[in-house]
PDB file of C-alpha atoms and ligand atoms in Angstrom:
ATOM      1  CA  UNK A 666     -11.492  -0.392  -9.320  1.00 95.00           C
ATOM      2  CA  UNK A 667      -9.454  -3.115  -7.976  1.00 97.00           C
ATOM      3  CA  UNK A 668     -10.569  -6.853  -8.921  1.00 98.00           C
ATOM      4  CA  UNK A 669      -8.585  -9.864  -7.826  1.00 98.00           C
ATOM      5  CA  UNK A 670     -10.170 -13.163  -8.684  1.00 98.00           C
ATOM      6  CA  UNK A 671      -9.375 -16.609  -7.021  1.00 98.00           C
ATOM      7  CA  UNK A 672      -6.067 -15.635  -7.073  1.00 98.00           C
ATOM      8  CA  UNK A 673      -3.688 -18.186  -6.606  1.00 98.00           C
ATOM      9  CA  UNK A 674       0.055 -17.723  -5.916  1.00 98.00           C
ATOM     10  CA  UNK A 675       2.798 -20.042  -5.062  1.00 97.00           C
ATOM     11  CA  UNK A 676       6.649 -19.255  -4.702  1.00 96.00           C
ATOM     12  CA  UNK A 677       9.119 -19.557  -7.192  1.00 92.00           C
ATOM     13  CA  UNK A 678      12.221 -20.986  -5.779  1.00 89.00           C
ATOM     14  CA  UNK A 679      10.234 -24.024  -3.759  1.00 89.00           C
ATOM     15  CA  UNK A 680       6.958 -25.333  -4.228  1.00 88.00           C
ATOM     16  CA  UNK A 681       5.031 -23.699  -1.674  1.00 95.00           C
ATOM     17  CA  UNK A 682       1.776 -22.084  -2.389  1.00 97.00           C
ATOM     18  CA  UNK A 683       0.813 -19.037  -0.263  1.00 97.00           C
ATOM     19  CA  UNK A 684      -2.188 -17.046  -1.716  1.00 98.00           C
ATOM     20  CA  UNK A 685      -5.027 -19.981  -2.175  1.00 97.00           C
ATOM     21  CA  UNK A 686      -7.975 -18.276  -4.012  1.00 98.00           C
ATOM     22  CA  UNK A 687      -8.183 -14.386  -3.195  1.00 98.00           C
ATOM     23  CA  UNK A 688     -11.202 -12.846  -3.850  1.00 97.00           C
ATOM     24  CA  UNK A 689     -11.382  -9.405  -3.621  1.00 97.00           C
ATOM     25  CA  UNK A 690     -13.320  -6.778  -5.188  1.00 97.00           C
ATOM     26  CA  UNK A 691     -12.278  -2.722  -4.251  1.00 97.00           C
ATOM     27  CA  UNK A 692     -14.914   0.076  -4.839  1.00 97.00           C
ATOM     28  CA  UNK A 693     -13.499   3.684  -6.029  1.00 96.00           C
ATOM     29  CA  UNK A 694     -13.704   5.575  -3.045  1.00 96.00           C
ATOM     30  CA  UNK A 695     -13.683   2.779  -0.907  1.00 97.00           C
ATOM     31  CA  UNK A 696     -11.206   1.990   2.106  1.00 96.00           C
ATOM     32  CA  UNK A 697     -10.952  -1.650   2.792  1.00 97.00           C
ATOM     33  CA  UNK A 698      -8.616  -2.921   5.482  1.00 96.00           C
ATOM     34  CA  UNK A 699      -7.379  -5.897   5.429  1.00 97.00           C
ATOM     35  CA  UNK A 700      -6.377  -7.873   8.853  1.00 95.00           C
ATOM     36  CA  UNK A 701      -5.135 -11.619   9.481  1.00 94.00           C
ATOM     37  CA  UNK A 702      -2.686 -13.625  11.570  1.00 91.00           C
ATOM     38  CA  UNK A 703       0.670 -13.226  10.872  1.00 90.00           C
ATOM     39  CA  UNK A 704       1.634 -15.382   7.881  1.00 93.00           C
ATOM     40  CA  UNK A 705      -1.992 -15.510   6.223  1.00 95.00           C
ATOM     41  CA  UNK A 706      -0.131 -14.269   3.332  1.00 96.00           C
ATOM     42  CA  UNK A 707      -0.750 -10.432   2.782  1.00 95.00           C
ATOM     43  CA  UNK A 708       2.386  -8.823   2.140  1.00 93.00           C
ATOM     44  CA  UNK A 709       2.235 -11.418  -0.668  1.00 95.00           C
ATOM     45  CA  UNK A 710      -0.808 -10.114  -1.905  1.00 97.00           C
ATOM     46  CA  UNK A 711       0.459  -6.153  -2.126  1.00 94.00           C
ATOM     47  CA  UNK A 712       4.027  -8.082  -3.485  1.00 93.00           C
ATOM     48  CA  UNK A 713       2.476 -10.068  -6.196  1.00 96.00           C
ATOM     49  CA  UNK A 714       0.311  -6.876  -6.885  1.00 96.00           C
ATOM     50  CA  UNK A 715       3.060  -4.920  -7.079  1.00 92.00           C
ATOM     51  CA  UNK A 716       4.962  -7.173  -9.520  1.00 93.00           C
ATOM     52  CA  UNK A 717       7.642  -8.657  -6.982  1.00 92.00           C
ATOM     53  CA  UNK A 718       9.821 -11.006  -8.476  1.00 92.00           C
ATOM     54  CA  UNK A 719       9.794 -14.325  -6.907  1.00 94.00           C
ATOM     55  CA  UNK A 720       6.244 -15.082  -7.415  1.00 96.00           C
ATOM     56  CA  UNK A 721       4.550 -16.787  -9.001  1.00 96.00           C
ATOM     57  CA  UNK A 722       0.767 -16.437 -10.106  1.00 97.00           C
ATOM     58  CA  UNK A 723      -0.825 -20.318 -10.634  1.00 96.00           C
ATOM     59  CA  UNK A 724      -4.608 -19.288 -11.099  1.00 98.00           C
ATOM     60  CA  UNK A 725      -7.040 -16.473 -11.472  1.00 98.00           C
ATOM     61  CA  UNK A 726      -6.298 -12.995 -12.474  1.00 98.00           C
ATOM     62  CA  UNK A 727      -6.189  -8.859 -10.918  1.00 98.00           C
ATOM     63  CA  UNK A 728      -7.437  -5.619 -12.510  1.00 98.00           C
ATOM     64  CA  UNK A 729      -7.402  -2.110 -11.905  1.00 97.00           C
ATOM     65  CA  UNK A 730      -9.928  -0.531 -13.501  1.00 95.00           C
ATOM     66  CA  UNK A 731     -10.211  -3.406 -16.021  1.00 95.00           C
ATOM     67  CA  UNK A 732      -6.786  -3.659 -17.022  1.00 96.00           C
ATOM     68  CA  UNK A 733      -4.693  -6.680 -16.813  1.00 97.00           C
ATOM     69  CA  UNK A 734      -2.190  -6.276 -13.621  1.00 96.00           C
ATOM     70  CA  UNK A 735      -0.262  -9.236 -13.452  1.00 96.00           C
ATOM     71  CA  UNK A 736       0.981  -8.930 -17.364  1.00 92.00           C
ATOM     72  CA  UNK A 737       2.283  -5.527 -16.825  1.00 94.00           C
ATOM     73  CA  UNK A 738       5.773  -5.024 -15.381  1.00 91.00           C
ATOM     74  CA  UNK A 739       5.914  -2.910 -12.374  1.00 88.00           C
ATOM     75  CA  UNK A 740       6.734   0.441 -13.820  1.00 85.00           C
ATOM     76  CA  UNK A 741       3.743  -0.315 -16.341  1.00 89.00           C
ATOM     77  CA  UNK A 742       1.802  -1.230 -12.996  1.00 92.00           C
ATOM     78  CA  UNK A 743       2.698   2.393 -11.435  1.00 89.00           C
ATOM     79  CA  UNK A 744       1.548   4.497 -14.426  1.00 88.00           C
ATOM     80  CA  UNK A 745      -1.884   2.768 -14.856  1.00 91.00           C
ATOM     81  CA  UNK A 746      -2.224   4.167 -10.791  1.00 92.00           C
ATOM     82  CA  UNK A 747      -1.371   1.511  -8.577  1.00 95.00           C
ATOM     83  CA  UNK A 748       0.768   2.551  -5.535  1.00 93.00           C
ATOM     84  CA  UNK A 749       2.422   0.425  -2.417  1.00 89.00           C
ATOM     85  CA  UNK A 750       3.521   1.607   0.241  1.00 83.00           C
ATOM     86  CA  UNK A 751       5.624  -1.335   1.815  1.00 73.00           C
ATOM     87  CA  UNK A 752       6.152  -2.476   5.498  1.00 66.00           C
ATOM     88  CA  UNK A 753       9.935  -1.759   5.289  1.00 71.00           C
ATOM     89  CA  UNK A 754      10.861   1.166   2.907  1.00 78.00           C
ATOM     90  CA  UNK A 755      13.861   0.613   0.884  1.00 82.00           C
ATOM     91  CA  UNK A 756      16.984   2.989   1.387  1.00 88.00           C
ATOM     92  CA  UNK A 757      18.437   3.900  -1.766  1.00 88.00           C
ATOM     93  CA  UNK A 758      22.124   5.753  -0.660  1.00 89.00           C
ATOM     94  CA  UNK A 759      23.447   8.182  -3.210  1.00 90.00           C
ATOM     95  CA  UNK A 760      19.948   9.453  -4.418  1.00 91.00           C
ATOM     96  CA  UNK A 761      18.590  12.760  -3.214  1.00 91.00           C
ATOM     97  CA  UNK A 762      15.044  12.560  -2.039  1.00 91.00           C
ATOM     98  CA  UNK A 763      13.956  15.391  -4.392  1.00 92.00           C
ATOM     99  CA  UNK A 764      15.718  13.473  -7.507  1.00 91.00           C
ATOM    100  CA  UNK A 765      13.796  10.265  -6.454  1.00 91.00           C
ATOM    101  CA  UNK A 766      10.560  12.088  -6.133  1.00 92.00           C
ATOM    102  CA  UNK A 767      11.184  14.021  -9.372  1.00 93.00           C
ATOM    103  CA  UNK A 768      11.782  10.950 -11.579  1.00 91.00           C
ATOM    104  CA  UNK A 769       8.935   8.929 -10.093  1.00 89.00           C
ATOM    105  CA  UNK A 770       6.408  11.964 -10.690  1.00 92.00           C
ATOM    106  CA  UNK A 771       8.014  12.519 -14.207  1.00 92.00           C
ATOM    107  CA  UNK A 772       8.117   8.772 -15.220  1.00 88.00           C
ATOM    108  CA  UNK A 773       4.529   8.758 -14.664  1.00 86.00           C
ATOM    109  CA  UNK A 774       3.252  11.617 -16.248  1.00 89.00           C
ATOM    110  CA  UNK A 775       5.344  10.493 -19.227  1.00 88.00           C
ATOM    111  CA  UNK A 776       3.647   7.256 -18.974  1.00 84.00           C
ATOM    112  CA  UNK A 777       0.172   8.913 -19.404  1.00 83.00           C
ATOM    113  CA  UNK A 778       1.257  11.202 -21.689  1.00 88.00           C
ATOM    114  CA  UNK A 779       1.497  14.709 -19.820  1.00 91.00           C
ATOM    115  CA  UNK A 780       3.976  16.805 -20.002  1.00 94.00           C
ATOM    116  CA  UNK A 781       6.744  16.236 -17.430  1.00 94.00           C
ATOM    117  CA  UNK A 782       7.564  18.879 -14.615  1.00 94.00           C
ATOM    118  CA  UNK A 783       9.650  21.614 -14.627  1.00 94.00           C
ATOM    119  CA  UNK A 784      12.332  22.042 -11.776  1.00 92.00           C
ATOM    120  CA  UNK A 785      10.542  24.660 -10.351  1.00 94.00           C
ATOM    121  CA  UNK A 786       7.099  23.783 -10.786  1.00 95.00           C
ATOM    122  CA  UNK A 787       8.381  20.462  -9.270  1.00 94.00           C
ATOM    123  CA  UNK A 788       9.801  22.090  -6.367  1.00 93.00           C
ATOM    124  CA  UNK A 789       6.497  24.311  -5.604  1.00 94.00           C
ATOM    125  CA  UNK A 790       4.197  20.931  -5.577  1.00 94.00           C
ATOM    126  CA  UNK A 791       6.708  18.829  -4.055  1.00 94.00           C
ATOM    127  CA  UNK A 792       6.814  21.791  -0.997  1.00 93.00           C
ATOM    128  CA  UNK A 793       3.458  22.034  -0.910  1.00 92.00           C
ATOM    129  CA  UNK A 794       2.725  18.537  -0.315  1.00 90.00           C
ATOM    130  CA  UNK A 795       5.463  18.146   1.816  1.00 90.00           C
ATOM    131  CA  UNK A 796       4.479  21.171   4.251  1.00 88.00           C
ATOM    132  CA  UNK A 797       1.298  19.769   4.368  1.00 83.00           C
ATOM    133  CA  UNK A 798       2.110  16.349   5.470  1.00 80.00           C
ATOM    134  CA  UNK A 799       4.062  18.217   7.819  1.00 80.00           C
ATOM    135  CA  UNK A 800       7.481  16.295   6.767  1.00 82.00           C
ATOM    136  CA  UNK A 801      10.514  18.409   7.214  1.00 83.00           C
ATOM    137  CA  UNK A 802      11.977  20.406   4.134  1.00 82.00           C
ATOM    138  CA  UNK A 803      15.025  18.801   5.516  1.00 87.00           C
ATOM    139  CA  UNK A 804      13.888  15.058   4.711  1.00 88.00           C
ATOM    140  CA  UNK A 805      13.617  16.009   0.701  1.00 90.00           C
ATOM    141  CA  UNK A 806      17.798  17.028   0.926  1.00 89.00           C
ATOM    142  CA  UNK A 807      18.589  13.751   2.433  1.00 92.00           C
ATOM    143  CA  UNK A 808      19.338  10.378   0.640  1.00 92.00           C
ATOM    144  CA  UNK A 809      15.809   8.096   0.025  1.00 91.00           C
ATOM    145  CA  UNK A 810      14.791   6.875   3.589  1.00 89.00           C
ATOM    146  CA  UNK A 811      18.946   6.286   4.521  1.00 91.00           C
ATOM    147  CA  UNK A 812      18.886   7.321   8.315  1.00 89.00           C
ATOM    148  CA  UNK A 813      15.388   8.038   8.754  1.00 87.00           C
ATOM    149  CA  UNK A 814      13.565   6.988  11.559  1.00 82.00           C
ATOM    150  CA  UNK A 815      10.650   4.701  11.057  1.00 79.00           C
ATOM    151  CA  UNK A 816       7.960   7.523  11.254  1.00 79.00           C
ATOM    152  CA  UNK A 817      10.040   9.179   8.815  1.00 83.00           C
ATOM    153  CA  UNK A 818      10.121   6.527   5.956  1.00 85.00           C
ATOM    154  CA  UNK A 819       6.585   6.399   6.913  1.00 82.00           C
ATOM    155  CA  UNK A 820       5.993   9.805   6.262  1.00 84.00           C
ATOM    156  CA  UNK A 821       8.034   9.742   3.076  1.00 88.00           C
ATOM    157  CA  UNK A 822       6.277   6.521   1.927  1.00 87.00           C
ATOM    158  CA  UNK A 823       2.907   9.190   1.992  1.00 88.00           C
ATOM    159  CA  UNK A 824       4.350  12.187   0.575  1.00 91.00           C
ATOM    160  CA  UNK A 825       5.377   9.293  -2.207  1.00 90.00           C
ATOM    161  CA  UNK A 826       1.732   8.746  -2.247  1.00 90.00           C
ATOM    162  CA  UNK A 827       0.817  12.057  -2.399  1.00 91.00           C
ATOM    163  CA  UNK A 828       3.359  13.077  -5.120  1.00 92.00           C
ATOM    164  CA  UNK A 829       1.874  10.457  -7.685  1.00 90.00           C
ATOM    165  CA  UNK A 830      -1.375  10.771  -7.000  1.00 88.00           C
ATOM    166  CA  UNK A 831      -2.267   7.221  -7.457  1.00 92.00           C
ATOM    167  CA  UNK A 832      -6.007   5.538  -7.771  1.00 93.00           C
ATOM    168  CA  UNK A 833      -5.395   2.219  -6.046  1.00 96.00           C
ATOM    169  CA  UNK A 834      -3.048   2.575  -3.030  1.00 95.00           C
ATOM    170  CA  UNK A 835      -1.983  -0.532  -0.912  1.00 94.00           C
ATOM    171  CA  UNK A 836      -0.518   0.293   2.391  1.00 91.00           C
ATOM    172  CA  UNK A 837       1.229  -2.924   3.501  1.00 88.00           C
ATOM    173  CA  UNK A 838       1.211  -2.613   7.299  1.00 79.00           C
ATOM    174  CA  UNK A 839       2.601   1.154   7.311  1.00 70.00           C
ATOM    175  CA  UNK A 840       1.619   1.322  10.843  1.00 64.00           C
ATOM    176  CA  UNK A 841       3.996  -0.936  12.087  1.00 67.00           C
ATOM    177  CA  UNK A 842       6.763   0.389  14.250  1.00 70.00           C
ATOM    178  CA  UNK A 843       5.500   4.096  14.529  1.00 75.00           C
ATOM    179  CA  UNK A 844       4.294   5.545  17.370  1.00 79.00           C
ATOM    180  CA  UNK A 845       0.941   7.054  18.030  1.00 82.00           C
ATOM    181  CA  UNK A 846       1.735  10.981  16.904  1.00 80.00           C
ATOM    182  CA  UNK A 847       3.667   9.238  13.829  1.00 78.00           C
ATOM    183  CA  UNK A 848       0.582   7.165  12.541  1.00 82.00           C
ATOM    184  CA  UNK A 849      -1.834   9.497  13.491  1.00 85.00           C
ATOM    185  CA  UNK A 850       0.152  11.451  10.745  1.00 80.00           C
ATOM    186  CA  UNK A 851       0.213   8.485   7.934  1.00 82.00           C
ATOM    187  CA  UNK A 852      -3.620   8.069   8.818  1.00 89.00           C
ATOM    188  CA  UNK A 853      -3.689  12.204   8.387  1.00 87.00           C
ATOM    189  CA  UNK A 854      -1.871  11.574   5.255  1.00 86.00           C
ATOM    190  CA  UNK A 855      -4.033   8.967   3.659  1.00 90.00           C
ATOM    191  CA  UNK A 856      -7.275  10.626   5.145  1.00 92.00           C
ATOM    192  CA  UNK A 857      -6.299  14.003   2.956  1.00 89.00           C
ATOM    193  CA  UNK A 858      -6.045  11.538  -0.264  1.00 90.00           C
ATOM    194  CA  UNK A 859      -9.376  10.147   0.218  1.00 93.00           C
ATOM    195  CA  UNK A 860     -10.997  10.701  -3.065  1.00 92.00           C
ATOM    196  CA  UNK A 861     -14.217   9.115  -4.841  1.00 95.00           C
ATOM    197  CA  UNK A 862     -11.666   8.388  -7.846  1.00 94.00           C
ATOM    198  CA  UNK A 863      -9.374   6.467  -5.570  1.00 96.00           C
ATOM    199  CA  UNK A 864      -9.583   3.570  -3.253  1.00 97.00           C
ATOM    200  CA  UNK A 865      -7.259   2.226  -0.590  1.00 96.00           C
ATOM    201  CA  UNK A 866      -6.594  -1.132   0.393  1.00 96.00           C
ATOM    202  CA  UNK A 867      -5.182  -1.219   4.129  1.00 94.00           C
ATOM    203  CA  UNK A 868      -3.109  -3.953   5.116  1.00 93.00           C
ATOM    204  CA  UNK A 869      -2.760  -3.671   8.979  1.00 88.00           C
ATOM    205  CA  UNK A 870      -2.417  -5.613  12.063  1.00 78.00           C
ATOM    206  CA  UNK A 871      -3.626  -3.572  14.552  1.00 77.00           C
ATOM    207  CA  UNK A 872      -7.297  -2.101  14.976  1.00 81.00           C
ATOM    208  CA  UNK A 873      -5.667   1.141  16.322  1.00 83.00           C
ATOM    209  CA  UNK A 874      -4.935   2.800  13.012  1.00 87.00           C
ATOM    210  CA  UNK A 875      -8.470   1.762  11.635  1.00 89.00           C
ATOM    211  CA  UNK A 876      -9.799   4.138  14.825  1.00 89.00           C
ATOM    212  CA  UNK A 877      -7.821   7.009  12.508  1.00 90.00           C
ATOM    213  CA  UNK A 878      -8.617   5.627   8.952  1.00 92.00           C
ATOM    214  CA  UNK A 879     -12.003   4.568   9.272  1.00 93.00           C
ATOM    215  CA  UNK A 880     -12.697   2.008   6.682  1.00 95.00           C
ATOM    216  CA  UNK A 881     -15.476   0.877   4.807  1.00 96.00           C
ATOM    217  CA  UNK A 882     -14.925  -2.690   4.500  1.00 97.00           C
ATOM    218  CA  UNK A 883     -12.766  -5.023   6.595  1.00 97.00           C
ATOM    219  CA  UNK A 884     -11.574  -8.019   5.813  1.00 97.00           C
ATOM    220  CA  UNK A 885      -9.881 -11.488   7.546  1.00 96.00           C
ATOM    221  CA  UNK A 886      -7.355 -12.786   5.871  1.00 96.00           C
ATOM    222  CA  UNK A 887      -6.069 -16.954   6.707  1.00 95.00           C
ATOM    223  CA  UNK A 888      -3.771 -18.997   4.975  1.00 94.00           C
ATOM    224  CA  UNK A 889      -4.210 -17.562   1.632  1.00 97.00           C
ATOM    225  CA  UNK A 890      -7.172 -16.268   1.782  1.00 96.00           C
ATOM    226  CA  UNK A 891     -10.446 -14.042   2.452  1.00 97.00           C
ATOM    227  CA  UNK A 892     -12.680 -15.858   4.929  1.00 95.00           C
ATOM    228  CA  UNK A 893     -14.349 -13.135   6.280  1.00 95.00           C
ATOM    229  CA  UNK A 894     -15.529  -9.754   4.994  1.00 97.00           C
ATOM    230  CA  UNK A 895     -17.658  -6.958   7.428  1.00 96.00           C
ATOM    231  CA  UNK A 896     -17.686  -3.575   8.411  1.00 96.00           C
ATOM    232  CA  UNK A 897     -15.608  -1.573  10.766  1.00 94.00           C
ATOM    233  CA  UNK A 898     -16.953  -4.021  13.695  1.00 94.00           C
ATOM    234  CA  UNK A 899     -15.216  -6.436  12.376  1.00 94.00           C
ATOM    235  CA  UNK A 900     -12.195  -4.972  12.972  1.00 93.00           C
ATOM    236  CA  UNK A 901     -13.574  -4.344  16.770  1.00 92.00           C
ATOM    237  CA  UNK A 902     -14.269  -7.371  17.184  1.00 91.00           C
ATOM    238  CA  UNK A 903     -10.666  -8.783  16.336  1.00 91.00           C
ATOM    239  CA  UNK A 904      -9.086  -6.084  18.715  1.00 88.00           C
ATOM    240  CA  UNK A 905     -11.200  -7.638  21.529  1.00 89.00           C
ATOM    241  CA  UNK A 906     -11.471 -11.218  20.592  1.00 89.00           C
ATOM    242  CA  UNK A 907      -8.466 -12.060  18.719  1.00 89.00           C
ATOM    243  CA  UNK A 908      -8.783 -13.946  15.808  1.00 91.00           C
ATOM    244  CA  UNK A 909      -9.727 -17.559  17.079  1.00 89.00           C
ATOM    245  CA  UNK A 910     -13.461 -17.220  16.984  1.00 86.00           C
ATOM    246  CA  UNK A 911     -13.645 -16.104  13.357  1.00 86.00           C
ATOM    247  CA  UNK A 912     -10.767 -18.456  12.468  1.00 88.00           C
ATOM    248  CA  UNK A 913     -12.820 -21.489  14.328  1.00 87.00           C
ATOM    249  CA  UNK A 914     -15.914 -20.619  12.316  1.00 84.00           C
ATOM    250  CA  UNK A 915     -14.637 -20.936   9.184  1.00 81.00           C
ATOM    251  CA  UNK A 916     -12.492 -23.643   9.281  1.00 74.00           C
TER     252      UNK A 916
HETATM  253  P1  ADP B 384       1.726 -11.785   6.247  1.00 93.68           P
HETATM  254  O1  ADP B 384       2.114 -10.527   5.552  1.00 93.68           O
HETATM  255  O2  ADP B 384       0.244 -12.005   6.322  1.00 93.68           O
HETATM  256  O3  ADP B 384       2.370 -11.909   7.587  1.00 93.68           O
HETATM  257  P2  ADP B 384       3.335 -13.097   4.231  1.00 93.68           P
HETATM  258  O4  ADP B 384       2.693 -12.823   2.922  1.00 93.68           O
HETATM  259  O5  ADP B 384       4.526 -12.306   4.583  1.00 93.68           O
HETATM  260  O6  ADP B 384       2.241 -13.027   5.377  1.00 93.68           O
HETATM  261  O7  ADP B 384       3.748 -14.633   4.275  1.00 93.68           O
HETATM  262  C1  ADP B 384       2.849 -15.681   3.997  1.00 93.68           C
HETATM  263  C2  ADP B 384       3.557 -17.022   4.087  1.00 93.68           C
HETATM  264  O8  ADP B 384       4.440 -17.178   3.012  1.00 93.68           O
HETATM  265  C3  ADP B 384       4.396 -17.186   5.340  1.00 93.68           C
HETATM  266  O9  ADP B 384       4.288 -18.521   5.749  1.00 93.68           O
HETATM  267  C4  ADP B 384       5.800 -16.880   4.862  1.00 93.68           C
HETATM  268  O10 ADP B 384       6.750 -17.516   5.640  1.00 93.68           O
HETATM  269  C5  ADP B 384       5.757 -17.394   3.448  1.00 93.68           C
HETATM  270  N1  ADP B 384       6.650 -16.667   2.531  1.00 93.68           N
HETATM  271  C6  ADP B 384       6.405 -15.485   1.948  1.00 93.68           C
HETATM  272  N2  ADP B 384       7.418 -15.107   1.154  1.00 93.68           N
HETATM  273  C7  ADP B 384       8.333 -16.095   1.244  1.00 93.68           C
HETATM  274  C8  ADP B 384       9.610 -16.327   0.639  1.00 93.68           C
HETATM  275  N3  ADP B 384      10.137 -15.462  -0.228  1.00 93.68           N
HETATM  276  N4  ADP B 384      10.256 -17.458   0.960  1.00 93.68           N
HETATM  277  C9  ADP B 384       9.720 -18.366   1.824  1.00 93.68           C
HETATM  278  N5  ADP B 384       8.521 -18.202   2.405  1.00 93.68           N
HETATM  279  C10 ADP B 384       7.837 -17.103   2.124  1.00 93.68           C
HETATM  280 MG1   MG B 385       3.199  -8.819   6.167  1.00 93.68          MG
HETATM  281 MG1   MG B 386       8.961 -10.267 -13.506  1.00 93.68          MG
END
């Protein structure tokens, strides 16, 4: 579904280069995690998936599903199925939850050529999904993530998810800041979209929400890139260990 070759990234504005040779391939209906010291560069991966500006790509190449990611711009990137959820939500003031929600699921249908939603058939699935996330009919009245508590942009972030229905999803650290009833929730959220026609790629720091989303394959990340790739004892193994031994081994 997802493969990134010896990708190779460096910053735009100065002449720093962060991703060093990725190498990652992502089964559908796989969950890989993906764990590493702080600054090993994966935010940079889901960014430069994602089609951040500020980036730029020096060598190799990413597809989903065979198609060419890093030509497409980010909308383009959306409609062929890619979704990221990002380690700090934006807040967009001035735009109703609902309306955001509405034109994201109706931009992408366009994009593949359905018909777009009604207002009510919008507002049955978006209820739906939203009572079953258990997120707050309240939440989808309020301005995008302006005011919400981290669990809450959290949650949003997966009824996002949920709303579009993407193939690849790339959680980038969504754990971060909630506490335990908030990502058992996420972990809830994600588990319910587990799919054989989608696969998730699970950026986290912590082992703890692996113990909810039980991954396939895990994977060390280090300065700018993959140099290590196991099961869910690998992720074990880093909760009790740390990273030093793996990190020693390698280098
Ligand atoms: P991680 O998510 O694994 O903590 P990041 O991808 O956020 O790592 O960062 C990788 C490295 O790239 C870090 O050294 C970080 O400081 C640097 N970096 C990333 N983005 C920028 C940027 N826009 N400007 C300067 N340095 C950056
Ligand atoms: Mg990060
Ligand atoms: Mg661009």
């Amino acid at each position: 579904m997802l493969e990134i070759k010896n990708l190779n990234v460096s910053l735009e504005e100065e002449e720093k280069q962060i991703l060093k040779g990725v190498d990652l391939t992502v089964e559908a209906g796989k969950v890989h995690a993906i764990m590493g010291p702080n600054g090993s560069g994966k935010s940079t991966l889901s960014y430069v998936l994602a089609g951040r500006d500020g980036y730029e790509v020096t060598d190799g190449s990413a597809t989903l599903d065979g198609t060419d990611l890093l030509d497409l711009e980010p909308e383009e990137r959306a409609a062929e199925g890619l979704f990221l959820a990002f380690q700090y939500p934006v807040e967009i003031p001035g735009v109703g939850n609902m309306t955001f929600l509405r034109t994201a699921v109706n931009a992408q249908r366009k994009a593949r050529g359905e018909e777009e939603l009604n207002a009510a058939e919008f507002l049955k699935l978006v209820r739906a999904k939203a009572a079953s996330l258990k997120i707050d009919a309240d939440m989808l009245k309020r301005p995008v993530n302006v005011g919400f508590s981290g669990g809450e942009k959290k949650r949003n972030e997966i009824l996002q998810m949920a709303m579009l229905e993407p193939k690849m999803c790339i959680l980038d650290e969504t754990d971060s800041g909630l506490d335990v009833d908030a990502m058992k929730l996420v972990a809830e959220g994600v588990n319910a979209l587990r799919d054989e026609g989608r696969a998730f790629l699970v950026i986290t720091h912590y082992q703890r929400l692996l113990d909810h989303i039980k991954p396939d394959v895990v994977h060390i990340m280090a300065d700018g890139r993959i140099v290590k790739t196991g099961g869910p004892e690998l992720a074990l193994e880093v909760e009790e260990n740390g990273y030093g031994d793996i990190l020693a081994a390698v280098a």
